[in-house]
Coordinates of C-alpha atoms in Angstrom, one line a residue:
M1 CA -59.5 -25.9 93.5
S2 CA -59.4 -29.9 93.7
S3 CA -57.3 -31.8 91.1
S4 CA -60.3 -33.1 89.8
H5 CA -61.8 -30.3 88.7
S6 CA -58.7 -28.2 87.6
P7 CA -57.5 -28.6 84.2
H8 CA -53.8 -29.3 85.5
L9 CA -54.7 -31.9 87.8
L10 CA -52.7 -30.2 90.9
S11 CA -54.0 -28.7 94.4
P12 CA -52.6 -25.5 95.0
L13 CA -50.6 -24.8 98.7
P14 CA -52.9 -23.5 101.1
P15 CA -52.1 -19.9 102.5
H16 CA -51.4 -21.6 105.8
T17 CA -48.6 -23.7 105.3
H18 CA -44.9 -22.5 105.3
A19 CA -42.0 -24.0 104.2
L20 CA -37.7 -23.2 105.5
L21 CA -36.2 -22.4 101.5
P22 CA -32.4 -22.1 101.1
V23 CA -30.5 -19.3 99.6
P24 CA -31.1 -18.5 95.5
P25 CA -28.1 -17.7 93.2
P26 CA -26.6 -14.8 93.4
P27 CA -27.4 -11.4 91.6
L28 CA -25.5 -10.7 88.6
R29 CA -23.4 -7.9 89.9
P30 CA -20.1 -8.0 91.3
Q31 CA -20.5 -8.6 95.4
H32 CA -18.2 -10.3 97.9
H33 CA -19.2 -13.8 99.0
H34 CA -19.8 -13.3 102.7
Q35 CA -22.9 -10.6 101.5
Q36 CA -26.0 -12.3 101.6
P37 CA -28.2 -12.7 97.6
Q38 CA -31.2 -10.8 96.8
R39 CA -34.1 -12.8 96.9
H40 CA -36.1 -12.2 94.0
S41 CA -38.2 -15.8 94.0
H42 CA -42.0 -16.6 95.0
I43 CA -42.5 -16.0 98.4
S44 CA -44.0 -14.0 100.8
T45 CA -43.6 -13.5 104.5
N46 CA -45.8 -13.7 107.4
G47 CA -46.3 -11.3 110.3
N48 CA -43.1 -13.3 111.7
K49 CA -41.2 -12.8 108.6
T50 CA -41.6 -16.9 107.8
P51 CA -40.1 -17.2 104.6
T52 CA -43.9 -18.3 103.0
P53 CA -44.1 -20.0 99.7
T54 CA -46.7 -18.5 96.7
P55 CA -49.1 -20.9 95.8
I56 CA -49.2 -22.1 92.1
T57 CA -52.0 -21.1 89.7
D58 CA -53.1 -22.6 86.7
S59 CA -51.7 -19.7 84.8
D60 CA -48.7 -20.3 86.5
L61 CA -48.2 -24.1 85.8
R62 CA -49.3 -23.4 82.2
S63 CA -46.2 -20.5 82.0
E64 CA -44.0 -22.9 83.9
F65 CA -44.4 -25.6 81.0
A66 CA -44.9 -23.3 78.0
H67 CA -42.1 -24.9 76.2
H68 CA -43.4 -28.1 76.0
D69 CA -44.4 -29.0 72.4
P70 CA -48.4 -28.2 73.1
S71 CA -49.5 -31.0 70.0
V72 CA -47.6 -33.8 72.0
A73 CA -49.2 -35.9 74.5
R74 CA -45.9 -36.5 76.7
L75 CA -46.7 -39.6 78.6
N76 CA -42.9 -40.7 79.2
N77 CA -41.5 -38.0 82.1
G78 CA -40.0 -41.2 83.5
S79 CA -37.3 -41.4 80.8
F80 CA -36.4 -37.6 80.6
G81 CA -38.0 -35.8 83.3
S82 CA -39.3 -31.9 82.6
C83 CA -37.4 -28.4 84.2
P84 CA -40.0 -25.7 84.9
A85 CA -39.7 -22.4 83.0
S86 CA -38.5 -20.6 86.5
I87 CA -35.6 -23.1 86.9
S88 CA -34.3 -23.3 83.4
A89 CA -34.1 -19.1 84.1
A90 CA -32.5 -20.0 87.6
Q91 CA -29.7 -22.4 86.2
R92 CA -28.9 -19.5 83.4
Q93 CA -28.4 -17.0 86.7
W94 CA -26.3 -19.4 88.0
Q95 CA -24.0 -20.1 84.4
L96 CA -24.2 -16.1 83.6
R97 CA -22.8 -15.4 87.7
W98 CA -19.8 -18.1 86.5
L99 CA -18.8 -16.4 83.4
Q100 CA -18.9 -12.8 84.6
Q101 CA -16.2 -13.8 87.0
P102 CA -15.8 -17.4 87.1
D103 CA -12.4 -17.5 89.7
E104 CA -14.4 -15.7 92.5
F105 CA -17.0 -18.1 91.8
Y106 CA -14.4 -21.3 92.4
Y107 CA -13.1 -19.6 95.4
N108 CA -15.8 -17.7 96.9
Q109 CA -19.1 -19.6 95.8
L110 CA -19.0 -23.0 94.1
K111 CA -18.2 -25.2 97.2
P112 CA -20.8 -23.5 99.8
S113 CA -23.7 -23.3 97.1
I114 CA -23.0 -27.2 95.9
L115 CA -22.9 -27.7 100.4
R116 CA -26.2 -25.9 101.0
T117 CA -27.8 -28.7 97.4
R118 CA -26.4 -31.0 99.7
N119 CA -27.8 -30.0 103.0
V120 CA -31.5 -30.1 100.7
I121 CA -31.0 -33.8 99.7
K122 CA -29.9 -34.2 103.3
D123 CA -33.2 -33.4 104.3
L124 CA -35.4 -34.4 101.9
I125 CA -34.5 -38.1 102.3
N126 CA -33.9 -38.1 105.8
A127 CA -30.3 -38.8 106.1
D128 CA -27.9 -38.7 109.3
D129 CA -25.2 -36.3 108.5
V130 CA -24.3 -34.3 105.0
E131 CA -21.0 -36.1 104.4
E132 CA -23.0 -39.1 103.4
I133 CA -24.7 -36.9 100.4
S134 CA -21.9 -36.8 97.5
M135 CA -23.6 -34.6 93.9
V136 CA -23.0 -36.5 90.8
D137 CA -24.5 -36.6 87.6
N138 CA -27.0 -39.2 86.9
A139 CA -27.2 -42.6 89.0
T140 CA -24.6 -44.5 86.4
T141 CA -22.2 -41.9 87.8
A142 CA -23.3 -43.1 91.0
A143 CA -22.9 -46.7 90.7
A144 CA -19.4 -46.3 88.9
I145 CA -17.8 -44.6 92.4
F146 CA -19.2 -47.8 94.2
K147 CA -17.8 -50.2 91.8
K148 CA -14.7 -48.8 91.2
T149 CA -11.7 -46.9 92.6
G150 CA -9.0 -44.0 91.6
E151 CA -6.5 -46.0 92.4
E152 CA -7.1 -49.9 91.3
A153 CA -9.2 -49.4 88.3
N154 CA -8.9 -53.1 87.5
Y155 CA -11.2 -54.0 90.6
S156 CA -14.4 -53.3 92.2
N157 CA -14.5 -51.6 95.3
L158 CA -17.2 -54.3 96.1
W159 CA -14.0 -56.7 96.2
K160 CA -11.6 -54.2 97.7
Y161 CA -13.8 -53.9 101.1
S162 CA -14.0 -57.7 101.6
N163 CA -10.5 -59.4 102.2
R164 CA -12.3 -63.1 102.9
F165 CA -13.6 -62.9 98.9
N166 CA -13.2 -65.9 97.5
K167 CA -13.6 -67.3 94.0
G168 CA -17.0 -68.0 93.5
D169 CA -18.9 -65.4 95.6
T170 CA -22.0 -63.5 94.0
A171 CA -23.4 -60.4 93.7
V172 CA -26.8 -60.3 93.4
M173 CA -29.8 -58.2 91.2
L174 CA -32.9 -58.2 89.6
H175 CA -33.3 -59.0 86.2
Y176 CA -34.9 -55.8 85.5
A177 CA -32.5 -54.0 86.6
Y178 CA -31.5 -51.3 84.0
G179 CA -29.3 -52.7 81.5
A180 CA -26.1 -49.6 82.0
I181 CA -25.6 -50.9 85.7
K182 CA -26.3 -54.6 84.6
K183 CA -23.8 -54.8 82.2
S184 CA -20.9 -53.0 84.6
I185 CA -22.2 -55.2 87.4
H186 CA -21.3 -58.5 85.1
A187 CA -18.3 -56.7 83.7
Y188 CA -16.4 -55.9 87.3
V189 CA -17.9 -58.7 89.5
S190 CA -16.6 -61.5 86.5
R191 CA -13.2 -59.4 86.2
A192 CA -13.2 -59.9 90.1
G193 CA -13.7 -63.5 89.8
G194 CA -17.1 -63.4 90.9
R195 CA -20.5 -64.3 89.5
V196 CA -23.9 -62.9 89.2
I197 CA -27.2 -63.6 90.0
E198 CA -30.0 -62.8 88.4
V199 CA -33.4 -62.7 90.1
H200 CA -36.3 -63.2 88.1
M201 CA -39.2 -60.8 88.8
P202 CA -42.7 -62.1 87.1
F203 CA -44.1 -59.8 85.1
P204 CA -46.9 -58.6 85.2
I205 CA -46.9 -59.0 89.3
S206 CA -49.6 -59.6 91.4
S207 CA -47.6 -58.7 95.0
N208 CA -44.4 -58.1 96.8
E209 CA -44.4 -61.3 97.9
Q210 CA -43.7 -62.5 94.4
I211 CA -40.4 -60.5 94.1
I212 CA -39.4 -61.3 98.2
S213 CA -39.6 -65.2 97.6
E214 CA -37.5 -65.2 94.3
F215 CA -34.9 -62.7 95.9
R216 CA -34.5 -65.1 98.8
R217 CA -33.8 -68.2 96.4
A218 CA -31.1 -66.1 94.7
L219 CA -29.7 -65.7 97.7
E220 CA -29.5 -68.9 99.0
N221 CA -28.2 -69.7 95.3
G222 CA -25.4 -67.4 96.0
K223 CA -24.4 -69.3 99.7
S224 CA -24.6 -72.8 98.2
N225 CA -20.8 -74.5 98.5
G226 CA -19.9 -72.2 101.4
H227 CA -19.7 -69.1 99.2
K228 CA -20.4 -65.7 100.2
V229 CA -23.1 -63.0 98.9
R230 CA -20.9 -59.6 99.0
L231 CA -23.2 -57.7 97.1
A232 CA -26.7 -56.7 96.8
V233 CA -28.3 -54.2 93.9
I234 CA -31.5 -53.6 94.5
D235 CA -33.8 -51.5 92.4
H236 CA -36.1 -49.3 94.5
I237 CA -38.8 -48.7 90.8
T238 CA -37.6 -50.7 87.8
S239 CA -37.6 -48.7 84.9
M240 CA -39.2 -51.1 81.8
P241 CA -41.4 -52.8 83.1
S242 CA -41.9 -50.2 85.7
V243 CA -42.9 -52.0 89.3
V244 CA -42.2 -50.7 92.8
I245 CA -39.9 -52.7 94.7
P246 CA -39.9 -53.9 98.5
V247 CA -36.7 -51.8 98.9
K248 CA -36.6 -52.3 102.5
E249 CA -37.5 -55.8 103.2
L250 CA -35.1 -56.9 100.9
V251 CA -32.4 -54.7 102.3
E252 CA -33.2 -56.2 106.2
I253 CA -33.3 -59.9 104.0
C254 CA -29.8 -58.9 103.2
R255 CA -28.6 -57.4 106.5
N256 CA -30.0 -61.3 108.2
E257 CA -28.4 -63.2 105.3
G258 CA -25.3 -61.4 106.1
V259 CA -24.5 -59.7 102.7
D260 CA -21.7 -57.1 102.7
H261 CA -22.8 -54.7 100.7
I262 CA -26.3 -53.4 99.8
F263 CA -26.5 -50.9 97.0
V264 CA -30.2 -49.2 95.7
D265 CA -30.5 -48.3 92.0
A266 CA -33.4 -45.2 92.7
A267 CA -33.1 -43.7 89.2
H268 CA -36.8 -42.7 89.4
G269 CA -36.4 -42.5 93.6
I270 CA -37.1 -39.1 94.4
G271 CA -40.0 -37.4 94.0
C272 CA -41.4 -40.7 92.2
T273 CA -41.8 -42.6 95.7
K274 CA -40.9 -42.4 99.1
V275 CA -37.6 -42.0 99.8
D276 CA -35.5 -42.4 103.7
M277 CA -32.5 -43.5 104.3
K278 CA -33.4 -44.1 108.1
E279 CA -36.3 -46.4 106.9
I280 CA -34.7 -48.3 104.1
G281 CA -31.2 -49.1 105.7
A282 CA -29.1 -49.8 102.4
D283 CA -25.1 -49.1 102.3
F284 CA -25.1 -46.8 98.9
Y285 CA -28.7 -45.3 97.6
T286 CA -29.1 -43.1 94.6
S287 CA -30.9 -41.3 92.7
N288 CA -31.4 -39.0 89.5
L289 CA -32.6 -35.3 90.6
H290 CA -33.6 -34.5 86.7
K291 CA -36.7 -37.1 86.4
W292 CA -39.2 -36.6 89.3
F293 CA -37.3 -33.4 90.7
F294 CA -37.5 -31.0 88.8
C295 CA -33.9 -30.2 88.0
P296 CA -32.4 -29.9 84.6
P297 CA -30.5 -32.2 83.3
A298 CA -28.6 -33.9 84.7
V299 CA -27.8 -34.3 88.2
A300 CA -27.9 -36.8 90.9
F301 CA -27.3 -37.7 94.4
L302 CA -25.2 -40.8 96.0
Y303 CA -25.8 -41.8 99.6
C304 CA -23.0 -43.4 101.4
R305 CA -24.2 -44.5 104.8
K306 CA -21.7 -43.1 107.3
S307 CA -18.9 -45.7 108.3
D308 CA -15.3 -46.4 108.6
K309 CA -15.1 -49.3 105.7
F310 CA -16.4 -46.6 103.1
S311 CA -14.0 -44.2 103.8
N312 CA -11.7 -45.4 101.0
L313 CA -14.4 -44.5 98.3
H314 CA -12.9 -41.8 95.7
H315 CA -14.7 -40.3 92.4
P316 CA -13.7 -41.4 89.6
V317 CA -12.7 -38.8 87.9
V318 CA -9.0 -37.6 90.1
S319 CA -8.8 -33.5 90.4
H320 CA -7.6 -31.2 93.3
E321 CA -10.0 -32.6 96.2
Y322 CA -8.7 -36.1 95.8
G323 CA -8.3 -37.4 99.3
N324 CA -10.9 -35.0 100.8
G325 CA -13.6 -37.6 101.2
L326 CA -15.9 -38.6 98.6
A327 CA -18.3 -35.9 98.8
M328 CA -15.3 -32.9 98.6
E329 CA -14.3 -35.3 95.3
S330 CA -17.2 -34.9 93.9
T331 CA -17.6 -31.2 94.4
W332 CA -14.7 -30.8 91.7
I333 CA -14.0 -32.6 89.0
G334 CA -12.6 -30.2 86.7
T335 CA -14.2 -27.0 84.6
R336 CA -17.5 -28.4 83.8
D337 CA -20.9 -27.0 84.2
Y338 CA -22.3 -27.2 88.1
S339 CA -25.5 -25.5 87.4
A340 CA -27.3 -28.6 87.5
Q341 CA -26.3 -29.3 90.9
L342 CA -26.4 -25.7 91.8
V343 CA -30.7 -25.3 91.5
V344 CA -31.4 -27.7 93.5
P345 CA -32.5 -24.9 96.5
E346 CA -34.9 -23.2 93.8
V347 CA -36.2 -26.6 92.7
L348 CA -37.1 -27.0 96.3
E349 CA -38.8 -23.6 96.9
F350 CA -40.4 -24.2 93.2
V351 CA -41.9 -27.6 94.7
N352 CA -42.9 -26.2 97.7
R353 CA -45.7 -24.2 96.2
F354 CA -47.7 -27.2 95.9
E355 CA -49.9 -28.8 98.6
G356 CA -47.5 -31.0 100.6
G357 CA -44.5 -30.0 98.8
I358 CA -43.2 -33.1 96.7
E359 CA -44.7 -35.6 98.6
G360 CA -47.8 -33.9 97.7
I361 CA -47.1 -34.1 94.2
R362 CA -46.0 -37.6 94.3
E363 CA -49.1 -38.5 96.1
R364 CA -51.0 -36.7 93.4
N365 CA -49.3 -38.4 90.9
H366 CA -49.8 -41.8 91.8
Q367 CA -52.9 -41.6 92.2
K368 CA -53.4 -40.1 88.8
V369 CA -51.4 -42.4 86.4
V370 CA -53.1 -45.3 88.4
E371 CA -56.6 -43.6 87.8
M372 CA -55.4 -42.9 84.0
G373 CA -54.4 -46.4 83.6
E374 CA -57.4 -47.9 84.5
M375 CA -59.0 -45.8 82.4
L376 CA -57.3 -47.2 79.6
V377 CA -57.3 -50.8 80.0
K378 CA -61.3 -50.4 80.7
A379 CA -61.6 -48.9 77.0
W380 CA -58.9 -51.7 75.5
G381 CA -60.3 -54.9 77.4
T382 CA -56.2 -55.1 78.9
N383 CA -55.1 -55.3 82.6
L384 CA -52.4 -53.2 84.4
G385 CA -49.3 -55.1 84.8
S386 CA -49.1 -54.5 88.7
P387 CA -51.7 -53.9 91.1
P388 CA -51.9 -50.4 92.3
E389 CA -49.9 -50.6 95.0
M390 CA -46.5 -51.8 92.8
C391 CA -47.3 -48.6 90.9
S392 CA -45.5 -45.3 91.3
S393 CA -45.6 -42.3 89.1
M394 CA -45.5 -44.8 86.1
A395 CA -47.9 -47.6 85.5
M396 CA -47.1 -50.6 82.8
V397 CA -50.9 -50.7 80.6
G398 CA -51.3 -53.5 78.7
L399 CA -52.4 -53.2 74.7
P400 CA -54.1 -55.1 72.6
S401 CA -52.7 -58.1 71.5
C402 CA -54.2 -57.5 67.6
L403 CA -52.0 -54.9 67.2
G404 CA -49.5 -57.8 66.9
I405 CA -46.3 -56.4 69.0
L406 CA -44.0 -59.5 68.1
S407 CA -40.5 -58.2 69.2
D408 CA -38.4 -55.4 71.0
S409 CA -38.3 -54.0 67.3
D410 CA -41.9 -53.9 66.9
G411 CA -42.5 -52.1 70.3
L412 CA -40.1 -49.2 69.5
K413 CA -41.8 -49.3 65.9
L414 CA -45.7 -48.9 67.2
R415 CA -43.7 -46.2 69.4
T416 CA -42.3 -43.9 66.7
H417 CA -45.9 -44.3 65.0
L418 CA -47.6 -43.0 67.5
R419 CA -45.8 -39.9 67.6
D420 CA -45.0 -39.2 64.6
S421 CA -48.5 -39.8 63.3
F422 CA -50.8 -39.3 66.5
G423 CA -48.4 -36.8 69.1
V424 CA -48.5 -39.3 71.8
E425 CA -44.9 -40.2 73.1
V426 CA -44.8 -43.0 75.3
P427 CA -42.4 -45.8 76.0
I428 CA -43.5 -49.7 74.9
Y429 CA -42.2 -53.1 76.9
Y430 CA -42.7 -56.1 74.4
L431 CA -43.3 -59.0 77.2
V432 CA -41.9 -62.6 75.6
P433 CA -45.2 -64.9 75.4
K434 CA -45.2 -68.2 77.4
D435 CA -45.5 -71.3 75.7
G436 CA -48.7 -72.2 75.2
E437 CA -50.4 -68.7 75.4
V438 CA -53.4 -68.0 73.6
D439 CA -54.0 -64.8 72.4
P440 CA -51.5 -63.0 75.4
I441 CA -50.8 -59.2 75.5
T442 CA -47.1 -58.6 74.7
G443 CA -47.3 -54.7 75.0
Y444 CA -47.2 -53.0 77.5
A445 CA -47.0 -49.3 77.7
R446 CA -45.4 -47.3 80.8
I447 CA -47.2 -43.9 80.9
S448 CA -46.3 -41.3 83.3
H449 CA -48.1 -38.6 85.2
Q450 CA -46.3 -35.5 86.4
V451 CA -47.7 -31.7 87.5
Y452 CA -48.1 -30.6 83.5
N453 CA -49.9 -33.2 82.3
K454 CA -53.6 -33.4 81.7
V455 CA -56.7 -35.8 81.0
E456 CA -56.8 -34.8 77.4
D457 CA -53.1 -36.3 77.3
Y458 CA -54.6 -40.0 78.4
Y459 CA -57.6 -39.6 76.2
K460 CA -55.5 -39.0 73.3
F461 CA -53.4 -41.9 73.7
R462 CA -56.7 -44.0 74.4
D463 CA -58.5 -43.2 70.9
A464 CA -55.1 -43.7 69.0
V465 CA -55.1 -47.2 70.0
S466 CA -58.3 -47.6 69.2
K467 CA -58.6 -46.1 65.7
L468 CA -55.2 -48.4 65.5
V469 CA -57.4 -51.2 66.5
K470 CA -60.7 -50.4 64.3
D471 CA -58.4 -49.7 61.2
G472 CA -56.9 -53.5 61.4
F473 CA -53.6 -52.1 61.8
T474 CA -50.5 -54.9 63.2
C475 CA -46.7 -53.7 63.8
V476 CA -46.4 -56.2 60.5
L477 CA -47.6 -53.1 58.4
L478 CA -44.8 -50.7 59.3
S479 CA -41.3 -50.7 57.8
D480 CA -37.9 -51.2 59.8

């Protein structure tokens, strides 16, 4: 069934497509750690006994996301992601296996199971070595690992690895970097006597060259007066406003300009845009798996390029594995629920039921979000915040200026009004107007598309905004 005719906008997997699938969670019964757990997932075998994922159907897809509130047009997958029912069930099996016999699980199953997860990630992102992959809770934790050591809580790894550091040396990052990352970079760098230069990316934006030129200017500023750029923090996809950044080109510029370390914050990366470590070439790369890869919250990976100069990185939580390398340190940080990390192989099985696997899902999501975004701006007489090639599975859609969005608070109040009165969930970005602009667009909705979305979700949003405009609504009518 083609995506244009399916109510769930999916393309089933052709029956001849094969995939190698990892081992699922163990069953809830006593077993020795060397025994192979029995499979219970959506696979069949061909004549050669090769595991073959069963193509997903519309009925399967409705069942997988039946727990979503049917009264809400859910256009905000970008914030919290979405976990299918079969993955939630698999996670529960891991949790029960731990509760059944935690000692056996800890000594015999936890580490090899997390290693299976790390191998899945290694292959997905085209890394060289599984030792380059560490599992963590989220991208913010990954950033903290890079910026902070267990031994020297007052200094960032950035400065520790550079014995040539001088006062005034810099870190460069995008102005639209995620708020928590921005605050932590400013805190660590200023504490070490450095300075932070923010790259002011224009928005709305029309080309990659606008970002590249501003980035070059920031590097030149950082190198002025004999100083050095010690760190570049580059988003792969900015959050708000959402724009795909030419990360490969920026990393190459950093290499040519002698930047010491390059950290790519890709909270929205895997499942939302192409992720290839050999192609990108950064020192560090982190991405959440619960946003666009269907994992339960919260799980992310940190890629650390294999190099002797990064051998002294440590997890900020010091536990029994301290000193055995970052990947092993991250495997055990005390008694907690590791099930979101353990279920990754089951997630790979789920996405491989779709044509093209995760890349096929990503490409179709991109096509559909652009299509829906163009439908909305045509209906409202506005514009997209970036050209289609700079959208991922998210797009920034201009809202009618007559809605009177005059502050971040107005954007939040309008978002709440759309949720409570129309059953539409979508984040809204406030854009400060330029001096002299006439009737500017000051509000942009960040719409997402994931496999569960239907065209009716976007029609519902379109009609809600059109009704507000027709009724003469403005944000000033909303109380705090």
